[in-house]
DNA sequence: TTTCATAATTGGTAAGACCAATTTCCGAAT
DNA sequence: ATTCGGAAATTGGTCTTACCAATTATGAAA
């Protein structure tokens, strides 16, 4: 019977997880006792225990000794947490909102060492801008992540990092940024300089504004680039049609 | 020994994980048999099995029936990717910044269905507030996540979700929120109502302000709660000292 | 040496028992 | 009638034993 199937406890765990996400058991509610579950599923208690441990490690349930097993979540956290593919414009809009706030927070807490690092990254971007675009983009990322670090808030740091990771991961964003690069748009030195200046002055509102301004311009550049791209695509399509039309004659 | 300790299988799993990351067992190598492990750790075989299942779910090992348990990784994948433990106050500060912006974005894009859902969640929070705190907290989370969803920006959605997941995951945050619950602080209906009102009016600035106000108040409540907690701890410590002093005479 | 069947090993599961923590509930005291 | 305390029932935690199935090792036969 067990053939090449998955293990018993995995099936039980999946059934229970389904029941939970299906609303059979709601958050805060108690599951049937291990003995009952064992009988219901016609398996032994150890197997039920193994399944419950699996659910517990997925933070779906929480066991309280002597009391029972309680539902704490309706779906596993890892479900699609880090794997979401975020579109380029969504990504930039989110960054404008989130990094704008991060920048405002950073302005009140950044220390001189971090300011110096930002300055160094700025010159790096300036010098690398010409020869190596990849290097310059890396400096760009480190610039933004240093600002996030300056907030001294691991939640903000994680959020910013997540967005940049998503950018790296997303095929759409990668190809788009390649296109933008091809159109000659490079990381904007002056905008980054404005951000650094506001941070130096410990000016939260100014820092936020500078960061939002910067990312707004990036969005605009991207829009323009995709416009060009769209035009190119349309032109090609027309040429295609023309050819077909000509061929059918 | 049984005290308030963690469960046996967790300790065994941790020992094994340590041995693995320590290089005691290298990648591809076979672990001792369940029976041997049971003997060396002086526990029963089911317990060893539970520990191995825990390692398996962390993708540290892979079990092959009839053959043995093999090491596949030297450290859990979630090492510090999404698993960062964010402190309660950091978390709330990050949420104030990020969800504030999310709320402002949502105000311009939220549709009537989502407004209705928010309203439903509000009444749910109100009615469940008295009887079941868990349910009411779940409604709270869904309220905030619905607002994030209303931004129609998967970057913002992912960021907000990440922070709430971090809260669920963090032992610190969990215990702290339990403490706060004990002091009688419940999800604030009126503050949520203010947020909903601003969203209804499609007022970005008002929505942002309402959300920030709400989370600022939560931070204040948490501060107060920890103060009380600290006071209690201090009081107990003094009583302890007094007792010892009296006893030594 | 190669091959193949048998034995030994290993994980998978079942069943039963006992312990400790928790909850429930009923009787006694107020 | 209400409240308080403790016993009993419930529940998860762990151990022990046993047997099955898959895999691997062994060794005898070709």
Coordinates of C-alpha atoms (C1' of nucleotides) in Angstrom, one line a residue:
Chain A
X1 CA 0.0 0.0 0.0
X2 CA 2.7 2.6 0.9
X3 CA 4.1 2.1 -2.6
X4 CA 6.1 5.2 -3.7
X5 CA 3.8 7.5 -1.8
X6 CA 4.8 10.2 0.6
X7 CA 5.0 9.4 4.2
X8 CA 1.9 8.9 6.2
X9 CA 2.4 11.8 8.5
X10 CA 2.8 14.2 5.6
X11 CA -0.6 13.2 4.2
X12 CA -2.2 13.6 7.6
X13 CA -0.5 17.0 8.0
X14 CA -1.7 18.1 4.6
X15 CA -5.3 17.0 5.3
X16 CA -5.2 18.9 8.6
X17 CA -3.7 22.0 6.9
X18 CA -6.4 21.8 4.2
X19 CA -9.1 21.6 6.9
X20 CA -7.6 24.6 8.6
X21 CA -7.3 26.8 5.5
X22 CA -10.8 25.6 4.5
X23 CA -12.1 27.1 7.7
X24 CA -13.0 23.7 9.2
X25 CA -11.0 24.8 12.2
X26 CA -10.8 28.5 12.8
X27 CA -8.0 30.6 14.4
X28 CA -7.9 30.1 18.2
X29 CA -10.0 27.0 18.0
X30 CA -8.9 23.7 19.5
X31 CA -8.2 20.7 17.3
X32 CA -9.6 17.3 18.3
X33 CA -7.3 15.4 20.6
X34 CA -4.5 13.3 19.3
X35 CA -6.4 10.1 20.1
X36 CA -9.5 11.3 18.3
X37 CA -7.6 12.3 15.2
X38 CA -5.8 9.0 15.3
X39 CA -9.1 7.2 15.2
X40 CA -10.6 9.5 12.6
X41 CA -7.8 9.0 10.2
X42 CA -7.3 5.4 11.1
X43 CA -3.7 5.9 12.0
X44 CA -1.7 5.5 15.2
X45 CA -1.1 8.3 17.6
X46 CA 2.6 8.7 16.9
X47 CA 1.7 9.4 13.3
X48 CA -0.8 12.1 14.3
X49 CA 1.9 13.5 16.6
X50 CA 4.4 13.7 13.7
X51 CA 1.8 15.5 11.6
X52 CA 1.1 18.0 14.3
X53 CA 4.8 18.6 14.8
X54 CA 5.0 19.4 11.0
X55 CA 2.1 21.8 11.3
X56 CA 3.7 23.3 14.4
X57 CA 6.9 24.0 12.5
X58 CA 4.9 25.7 9.9
X59 CA 3.4 27.9 12.6
X60 CA -0.1 26.7 11.7
X61 CA -0.8 25.4 15.2
X62 CA 0.5 25.8 18.7
X63 CA 0.3 22.9 21.2
X64 CA -0.4 23.6 24.8
X65 CA 0.5 20.7 27.1
X66 CA -2.5 19.3 29.0
X67 CA -4.8 21.5 27.0
X68 CA -4.7 20.8 23.4
X69 CA -3.6 21.9 19.9
X70 CA -4.7 25.3 18.8
X71 CA -4.9 26.9 15.4
X72 CA -2.7 30.0 15.2
X73 CA -2.7 30.7 11.5
X74 CA -4.8 29.7 8.5
X75 CA -1.9 29.4 6.0
X76 CA 1.8 28.6 6.2
X77 CA 4.0 31.7 6.2
X78 CA 6.4 30.5 3.6
X79 CA 3.5 30.2 1.2
X80 CA 4.6 32.9 -1.2
X81 CA 6.4 35.2 1.1
X82 CA 9.6 35.8 -0.7
X83 CA 8.8 34.3 -4.0
X84 CA 6.4 37.0 -5.3
X85 CA 7.3 38.4 -8.7
X86 CA 6.8 42.1 -8.4
X87 CA 6.4 44.2 -11.5
X88 CA 9.0 47.0 -12.2
X89 CA 6.6 49.9 -11.7
X90 CA 5.0 48.4 -8.6
X91 CA 8.4 47.9 -7.3
X92 CA 9.5 51.4 -7.9
X93 CA 6.3 52.8 -6.4
X94 CA 6.8 50.7 -3.3
X95 CA 10.3 51.8 -3.1
X96 CA 9.3 55.4 -3.4
X97 CA 7.0 55.0 -0.5
X98 CA 9.1 52.8 1.7
X99 CA 12.6 54.2 1.0
X100 CA 11.2 57.7 1.3
X101 CA 10.2 56.9 4.9
X102 CA 13.4 55.1 5.6
X103 CA 15.3 58.1 4.4
X104 CA 13.3 60.4 6.7
X105 CA 14.0 58.1 9.6
X106 CA 17.6 57.8 8.7
X107 CA 18.1 61.5 8.7
X108 CA 17.5 61.7 12.5
X109 CA 19.8 58.8 13.3
X110 CA 22.5 58.5 10.7
X111 CA 26.1 58.7 12.1
X112 CA 29.2 60.2 10.6
X113 CA 30.6 56.9 9.5
X114 CA 27.6 56.1 7.5
X115 CA 27.6 59.6 6.0
X116 CA 31.2 59.0 5.0
X117 CA 30.3 55.7 3.5
X118 CA 27.5 57.2 1.4
X119 CA 29.9 59.8 0.2
X120 CA 32.4 57.1 -0.8
X121 CA 29.6 55.2 -2.7
X122 CA 28.7 58.4 -4.4
X123 CA 32.2 58.9 -5.8
X124 CA 32.3 55.3 -6.7
X125 CA 29.1 55.7 -8.7
X126 CA 30.6 58.7 -10.4
X127 CA 33.8 57.1 -11.4
X128 CA 32.4 53.7 -12.3
X129 CA 29.5 55.3 -14.2
X130 CA 31.5 55.5 -17.4
X131 CA 33.3 52.2 -17.6
X132 CA 31.3 49.6 -15.7
X133 CA 27.6 49.9 -15.4
X134 CA 27.2 46.8 -13.3
X135 CA 29.6 48.1 -10.7
X136 CA 27.8 51.4 -10.7
X137 CA 24.5 49.7 -10.1
X138 CA 25.9 47.7 -7.3
X139 CA 27.1 51.0 -5.7
X140 CA 23.6 52.3 -6.2
X141 CA 22.1 49.4 -4.3
X142 CA 24.6 49.7 -1.5
X143 CA 23.8 53.4 -1.3
X144 CA 20.2 52.7 -0.7
X145 CA 20.8 49.9 1.7
X146 CA 23.2 52.0 3.7
X147 CA 20.4 54.5 4.2
X148 CA 18.1 51.7 5.3
X149 CA 20.8 50.5 7.8
X150 CA 21.0 54.0 9.1
X151 CA 17.4 53.8 10.3
X152 CA 18.7 51.3 12.9
X153 CA 15.3 49.5 12.4
X154 CA 15.6 45.9 11.3
X155 CA 12.1 46.0 10.0
X156 CA 12.8 48.8 7.6
X157 CA 16.1 47.2 6.6
X158 CA 14.4 43.9 5.9
X159 CA 11.7 45.7 3.8
X160 CA 14.2 47.6 1.7
X161 CA 16.3 44.5 1.2
X162 CA 13.3 42.5 0.2
X163 CA 12.4 44.9 -2.5
X164 CA 15.9 45.0 -3.9
X165 CA 16.0 41.2 -3.8
X166 CA 12.7 41.1 -5.7
X167 CA 14.2 43.4 -8.3
X168 CA 17.2 41.1 -8.7
X169 CA 14.9 38.1 -8.9
X170 CA 12.3 39.5 -11.3
X171 CA 13.1 38.7 -14.9
X172 CA 10.8 41.5 -16.0
X173 CA 12.7 44.1 -13.9
X174 CA 16.0 42.8 -15.0
X175 CA 15.3 43.0 -18.7
X176 CA 13.6 46.3 -18.3
X177 CA 16.6 47.8 -16.4
X178 CA 18.8 46.4 -19.2
X179 CA 16.7 48.3 -21.7
X180 CA 16.8 51.5 -19.7
X181 CA 20.6 51.1 -19.5
X182 CA 20.7 50.8 -23.3
X183 CA 18.9 54.1 -23.6
X184 CA 21.7 55.7 -21.8
X185 CA 20.1 56.5 -18.5
X186 CA 22.6 56.1 -15.7
X187 CA 22.3 56.2 -12.0
X188 CA 21.6 59.8 -11.3
X189 CA 24.5 61.3 -9.4
X190 CA 23.0 64.7 -8.7
X191 CA 19.8 63.2 -7.2
X192 CA 21.8 61.0 -4.9
X193 CA 23.9 64.0 -4.0
X194 CA 20.7 65.8 -3.0
X195 CA 19.7 62.9 -0.8
X196 CA 23.1 62.8 0.9
X197 CA 23.0 66.6 1.5
X198 CA 19.6 66.4 3.2
X199 CA 20.9 63.5 5.4
X200 CA 23.9 65.6 6.3
X201 CA 21.7 68.3 7.5
X202 CA 19.6 65.8 9.5
X203 CA 16.6 67.1 7.7
X204 CA 13.9 64.4 7.7
X205 CA 11.4 66.1 5.5
X206 CA 14.1 67.2 3.0
X207 CA 15.5 63.7 3.0
X208 CA 12.2 62.1 2.3
X209 CA 11.4 64.6 -0.4
X210 CA 14.8 64.0 -2.1
X211 CA 14.4 60.3 -2.0
X212 CA 10.9 60.4 -3.4
X213 CA 12.0 62.9 -6.1
X214 CA 14.8 60.6 -7.1
X215 CA 12.6 57.5 -7.4
X216 CA 9.9 59.5 -9.2
X217 CA 12.4 60.5 -11.8
X218 CA 13.4 56.8 -12.1
X219 CA 9.8 55.9 -12.7
X220 CA 9.6 58.6 -15.3
X221 CA 12.7 57.4 -17.1
X222 CA 11.3 53.9 -17.1
X223 CA 8.0 55.1 -18.5
X224 CA 9.8 56.9 -21.2
X225 CA 11.9 53.9 -21.9
X226 CA 8.9 51.6 -22.2
X227 CA 7.2 54.1 -24.4
X228 CA 10.2 53.9 -26.7
X229 CA 10.0 50.2 -26.4
X230 CA 6.3 50.2 -27.1
X231 CA 6.8 52.4 -30.2
X232 CA 9.5 50.1 -31.4
X233 CA 7.2 47.1 -30.9
X234 CA 4.3 48.8 -32.7
X235 CA 6.5 49.8 -35.6
X236 CA 7.7 46.2 -36.0
X237 CA 4.2 45.0 -35.8
X238 CA 3.1 47.4 -38.6
X239 CA 6.0 46.3 -40.7
X240 CA 5.0 42.7 -40.1
X241 CA 1.5 43.4 -41.2
X242 CA 2.6 45.3 -44.2
X243 CA 4.8 42.4 -45.2
X244 CA 2.0 40.0 -44.8
X245 CA -0.3 42.2 -46.7
X246 CA 2.2 42.6 -49.5
X247 CA 2.8 38.9 -49.6
X248 CA -0.9 38.0 -49.9
X249 CA -1.3 40.1 -53.0
Chain B
X1 CA 13.7 18.5 34.8
X2 CA 10.4 18.7 32.9
X3 CA 10.0 22.2 34.4
X4 CA 9.0 24.7 31.8
X5 CA 11.5 23.3 29.3
X6 CA 10.9 22.9 25.6
X7 CA 9.8 19.7 24.2
X8 CA 12.2 16.8 24.1
X9 CA 12.3 16.4 20.4
X10 CA 13.2 20.0 20.0
X11 CA 16.3 19.6 22.1
X12 CA 17.3 16.5 20.2
X13 CA 16.7 18.3 16.9
X14 CA 18.8 21.2 18.1
X15 CA 21.7 18.9 19.2
X16 CA 21.6 17.1 15.9
X17 CA 21.5 20.5 14.0
X18 CA 24.5 21.7 16.0
X19 CA 26.4 18.5 15.2
X20 CA 25.6 19.0 11.6
X21 CA 26.6 22.6 11.4
X22 CA 29.6 21.8 13.5
X23 CA 30.8 19.4 10.8
X24 CA 30.3 16.3 12.9
X25 CA 28.2 15.0 10.1
X26 CA 29.0 16.3 6.7
X27 CA 26.8 16.7 3.6
X28 CA 25.8 13.4 2.0
X29 CA 26.8 11.5 5.0
X30 CA 24.5 9.1 6.8
X31 CA 23.4 9.7 10.4
X32 CA 23.4 6.9 12.8
X33 CA 20.3 4.8 12.8
X34 CA 17.3 5.9 14.7
X35 CA 17.8 3.2 17.2
X36 CA 21.4 4.2 17.8
X37 CA 20.5 7.8 18.2
X38 CA 17.8 6.9 20.6
X39 CA 20.3 5.0 22.7
X40 CA 23.0 7.7 22.6
X41 CA 20.6 10.4 23.6
X42 CA 18.8 8.2 26.0
X43 CA 15.4 8.8 24.5
X44 CA 12.9 6.6 22.8
X45 CA 12.8 6.1 19.1
X46 CA 9.6 8.0 18.5
X47 CA 11.3 11.1 20.0
X48 CA 14.2 10.7 17.7
X49 CA 11.9 10.3 14.8
X50 CA 10.1 13.6 15.7
X51 CA 13.5 15.3 15.9
X52 CA 14.5 13.9 12.5
X53 CA 11.1 15.1 11.0
X54 CA 11.9 18.6 12.4
X55 CA 15.3 18.5 10.7
X56 CA 13.7 17.2 7.5
X57 CA 11.2 20.1 7.4
X58 CA 14.2 22.5 7.7
X59 CA 15.8 20.7 4.7
X60 CA 18.8 19.8 6.8
X61 CA 18.4 16.0 6.2
X62 CA 16.6 13.7 3.8
X63 CA 15.4 10.3 4.9
X64 CA 15.6 7.4 2.6
X65 CA 13.5 4.4 3.6
X66 CA 15.4 1.3 4.3
X67 CA 18.6 3.1 3.9
X68 CA 19.0 5.8 6.5
X69 CA 19.0 9.5 7.1
X70 CA 21.3 11.7 5.1
X71 CA 22.6 15.2 5.5
X72 CA 21.6 17.5 2.7
X73 CA 22.5 20.9 4.1
X74 CA 24.6 22.3 6.9
X75 CA 22.3 25.0 7.9
X76 CA 18.6 25.8 7.6
X77 CA 17.7 27.8 4.5
X78 CA 15.7 30.3 6.5
X79 CA 18.9 31.1 8.3
X80 CA 18.3 34.8 8.3
X81 CA 16.6 35.4 4.9
X82 CA 13.1 36.0 6.0
X83 CA 13.6 34.8 9.6
X84 CA 15.1 37.9 11.1
X85 CA 13.8 38.4 14.5
X86 CA 12.6 42.0 14.7
X87 CA 12.0 43.6 18.0
X88 CA 8.5 44.7 19.0
X89 CA 9.2 48.4 18.9
X90 CA 11.3 48.3 15.7
X91 CA 8.4 46.3 14.2
X92 CA 5.8 48.9 15.1
X93 CA 8.0 51.8 14.0
X94 CA 8.5 50.1 10.6
X95 CA 4.8 49.4 10.4
X96 CA 4.0 53.1 11.2
X97 CA 6.2 54.2 8.3
X98 CA 5.3 51.6 5.8
X99 CA 1.6 51.0 6.6
X100 CA 1.2 54.8 6.8
X101 CA 2.3 55.1 3.2
X102 CA 0.3 52.0 2.2
X103 CA -2.8 53.7 3.7
X104 CA -2.2 56.9 1.7
X105 CA -1.8 54.9 -1.5
X106 CA -4.8 52.8 -0.7
X107 CA -7.0 55.9 -0.3
X108 CA -6.7 56.8 -3.9
X109 CA -7.3 53.3 -5.2
X110 CA -9.6 51.4 -2.8
X111 CA -12.8 50.1 -4.2
X112 CA -16.2 49.8 -2.6
X113 CA -15.9 46.1 -2.1
X114 CA -12.8 46.6 -0.1
X115 CA -14.4 49.4 1.9
X116 CA -17.2 47.1 2.7
X117 CA -14.8 44.4 3.8
X118 CA -13.0 46.8 6.1
X119 CA -16.4 47.7 7.6
X120 CA -17.2 44.1 8.1
X121 CA -13.9 43.5 9.8
X122 CA -14.5 46.5 12.0
X123 CA -17.8 45.1 13.3
X124 CA -16.1 41.7 13.7
X125 CA -13.4 43.3 15.9
X126 CA -16.1 45.0 17.9
X127 CA -18.2 41.9 18.6
X128 CA -15.3 39.5 19.0
X129 CA -13.4 41.9 21.2
X130 CA -15.1 40.7 24.4
X131 CA -15.2 37.0 24.0
X132 CA -12.3 35.8 21.9
X133 CA -9.1 37.9 21.8
X134 CA -7.4 35.6 19.2
X135 CA -10.2 36.1 16.7
X136 CA -10.2 39.8 17.3
X137 CA -6.5 40.0 16.7
X138 CA -6.9 38.0 13.5
X139 CA -9.5 40.5 12.3
X140 CA -7.0 43.3 13.1
X141 CA -4.5 41.7 10.9
X142 CA -6.9 41.2 8.1
X143 CA -8.0 44.8 8.4
X144 CA -4.4 46.0 7.8
X145 CA -3.7 43.5 5.1
X146 CA -6.9 44.5 3.3
X147 CA -5.6 48.1 3.2
X148 CA -2.3 46.8 1.8
X149 CA -4.2 44.9 -0.8
X150 CA -6.1 48.0 -1.7
X151 CA -2.8 49.7 -2.9
X152 CA -2.8 47.2 -5.8
X153 CA 0.9 47.2 -5.4
X154 CA 2.4 43.7 -4.7
X155 CA 5.5 45.3 -3.3
X156 CA 3.6 47.1 -0.6
X157 CA 1.5 44.0 0.0
X158 CA 4.6 41.9 0.4
X159 CA 6.2 44.4 2.7
X160 CA 3.2 44.6 5.0
X161 CA 2.8 40.9 5.0
X162 CA 6.4 40.4 5.8
X163 CA 6.2 42.6 8.9
X164 CA 3.1 40.8 10.2
X165 CA 4.7 37.5 9.6
X166 CA 7.7 38.7 11.5
X167 CA 5.4 39.6 14.4
X168 CA 3.9 36.2 14.4
X169 CA 7.3 34.6 14.3
X170 CA 9.0 36.7 16.9
X171 CA 8.9 35.1 20.3
X172 CA 9.5 38.5 21.8
X173 CA 6.6 40.1 20.1
X174 CA 4.3 37.3 20.8
X175 CA 5.0 37.3 24.5
X176 CA 4.8 41.0 24.7
X177 CA 1.5 41.2 22.9
X178 CA 0.3 38.5 25.3
X179 CA 1.3 40.8 28.2
X180 CA -0.4 43.7 26.7
X181 CA -3.5 41.7 26.2
X182 CA -3.4 40.8 29.9
X183 CA -3.3 44.5 30.8
X184 CA -6.7 44.8 29.1
X185 CA -5.6 46.8 26.0
X186 CA -7.7 45.6 23.0
X187 CA -7.5 46.5 19.3
X188 CA -8.7 50.1 19.2
X189 CA -12.0 50.3 17.4
X190 CA -12.2 54.0 17.2
X191 CA -8.8 54.4 15.7
X192 CA -9.6 51.9 13.0
X193 CA -12.8 53.7 12.4
X194 CA -10.9 56.9 11.8
X195 CA -8.7 55.1 9.2
X196 CA -11.7 53.7 7.4
X197 CA -13.4 57.1 7.4
X198 CA -10.4 58.7 5.7
X199 CA -10.2 55.9 3.2
X200 CA -13.9 56.4 2.4
X201 CA -13.2 60.0 1.7
X202 CA -10.4 59.0 -0.6
X203 CA -8.2 61.3 1.5
X204 CA -4.5 60.2 1.2
X205 CA -3.1 62.7 3.7
X206 CA -5.9 62.0 6.2
X207 CA -5.5 58.2 5.8
X208 CA -1.8 58.4 6.3
X209 CA -2.3 60.5 9.4
X210 CA -4.9 58.2 10.8
X211 CA -2.8 55.1 10.3
X212 CA 0.3 56.8 11.8
X213 CA -1.7 58.0 14.7
X214 CA -3.1 54.5 15.3
X215 CA 0.3 52.9 15.4
X216 CA 1.8 55.6 17.5
X217 CA -0.8 54.9 20.1
X218 CA -0.1 51.2 19.9
X219 CA 3.6 52.0 20.5
X220 CA 2.6 54.2 23.5
X221 CA 0.4 51.4 24.9
X222 CA 3.3 49.0 24.5
X223 CA 5.7 51.4 26.2
X224 CA 3.3 51.7 29.1
X225 CA 2.8 48.0 29.3
X226 CA 6.5 47.3 29.5
X227 CA 6.9 50.0 32.1
X228 CA 4.3 48.3 34.2
X229 CA 6.1 45.0 33.6
X230 CA 9.4 46.6 34.6
X231 CA 7.9 48.0 37.7
X232 CA 6.5 44.6 38.6
X233 CA 9.8 43.0 38.1
X234 CA 11.5 45.6 40.2
X235 CA 9.0 45.2 43.0
X236 CA 9.5 41.5 43.0
X237 CA 13.2 41.9 43.1
X238 CA 13.0 44.2 46.1
X239 CA 10.7 41.8 47.9
X240 CA 13.2 39.1 47.2
X241 CA 16.0 41.1 48.6
X242 CA 14.0 42.1 51.7
X243 CA 13.3 38.4 52.3
X244 CA 16.9 37.4 52.0
X245 CA 18.0 40.3 54.2
X246 CA 15.4 39.3 56.9
X247 CA 16.4 35.7 56.7
X248 CA 20.1 36.4 57.1
X249 CA 19.6 38.1 60.4
Chain C
dT1 C1' 34.1 -13.4 -11.2
dT2 C1' 29.4 -12.8 -11.6
dT3 C1' 24.7 -13.5 -10.2
dC4 C1' 21.0 -13.9 -7.5
dA5 C1' 18.5 -15.3 -3.5
dT6 C1' 18.5 -14.9 1.4
dA7 C1' 19.6 -12.5 5.7
dA8 C1' 20.4 -8.3 8.2
dT9 C1' 19.7 -3.5 8.7
dT10 C1' 16.9 0.5 8.5
dG11 C1' 13.0 3.4 8.5
dG12 C1' 7.5 3.3 8.8
dT13 C1' 3.7 2.4 11.5
dA14 C1' 0.8 0.4 15.2
dA15 C1' -0.7 -0.5 19.9
dG16 C1' -0.6 0.0 24.7
dA17 C1' 1.0 2.0 28.9
dC18 C1' 2.3 5.6 32.2
dC19 C1' 3.4 10.4 33.5
dA20 C1' 2.6 15.4 34.0
dA21 C1' 0.1 19.5 33.0
dT22 C1' -4.4 21.4 32.5
dT23 C1' -9.1 21.7 32.7
dT24 C1' -13.5 20.4 34.5
dC25 C1' -16.7 19.7 37.9
dC26 C1' -18.7 18.7 42.1
dG27 C1' -18.9 19.0 47.0
dA28 C1' -17.8 21.6 51.2
dA29 C1' -17.4 25.8 53.5
dT30 C1' -18.9 30.4 53.9
Chain D
dA1 C1' -26.6 31.1 46.8
dT2 C1' -21.8 31.8 46.1
dT3 C1' -17.2 30.8 46.4
dC4 C1' -13.4 28.0 47.1
dG5 C1' -10.7 23.8 47.0
dG6 C1' -9.5 19.4 45.5
dA7 C1' -10.4 15.1 43.0
dA8 C1' -11.3 13.2 38.6
dA9 C1' -11.2 13.4 33.7
dT10 C1' -8.9 15.0 29.6
dT11 C1' -4.9 16.0 27.0
dG12 C1' -0.3 16.1 25.3
dG13 C1' 4.7 13.9 26.3
dT14 C1' 7.3 10.0 26.3
dC15 C1' 8.6 5.1 26.5
dT16 C1' 8.4 0.3 25.2
dT17 C1' 7.5 -3.4 22.2
dA18 C1' 6.3 -5.3 18.0
dC19 C1' 5.8 -6.0 13.2
dC20 C1' 6.0 -4.5 8.3
dA21 C1' 8.4 -2.8 4.1
dA22 C1' 12.2 -1.1 1.6
dT23 C1' 17.0 -1.3 1.1
dT24 C1' 21.5 -3.1 1.6
dA25 C1' 24.8 -6.5 2.7
dT26 C1' 26.1 -11.3 2.5
dG27 C1' 27.4 -15.4 0.7
dA28 C1' 26.6 -19.4 -1.9
dA29 C1' 26.0 -21.1 -6.5
dA30 C1' 26.9 -20.8 -11.4

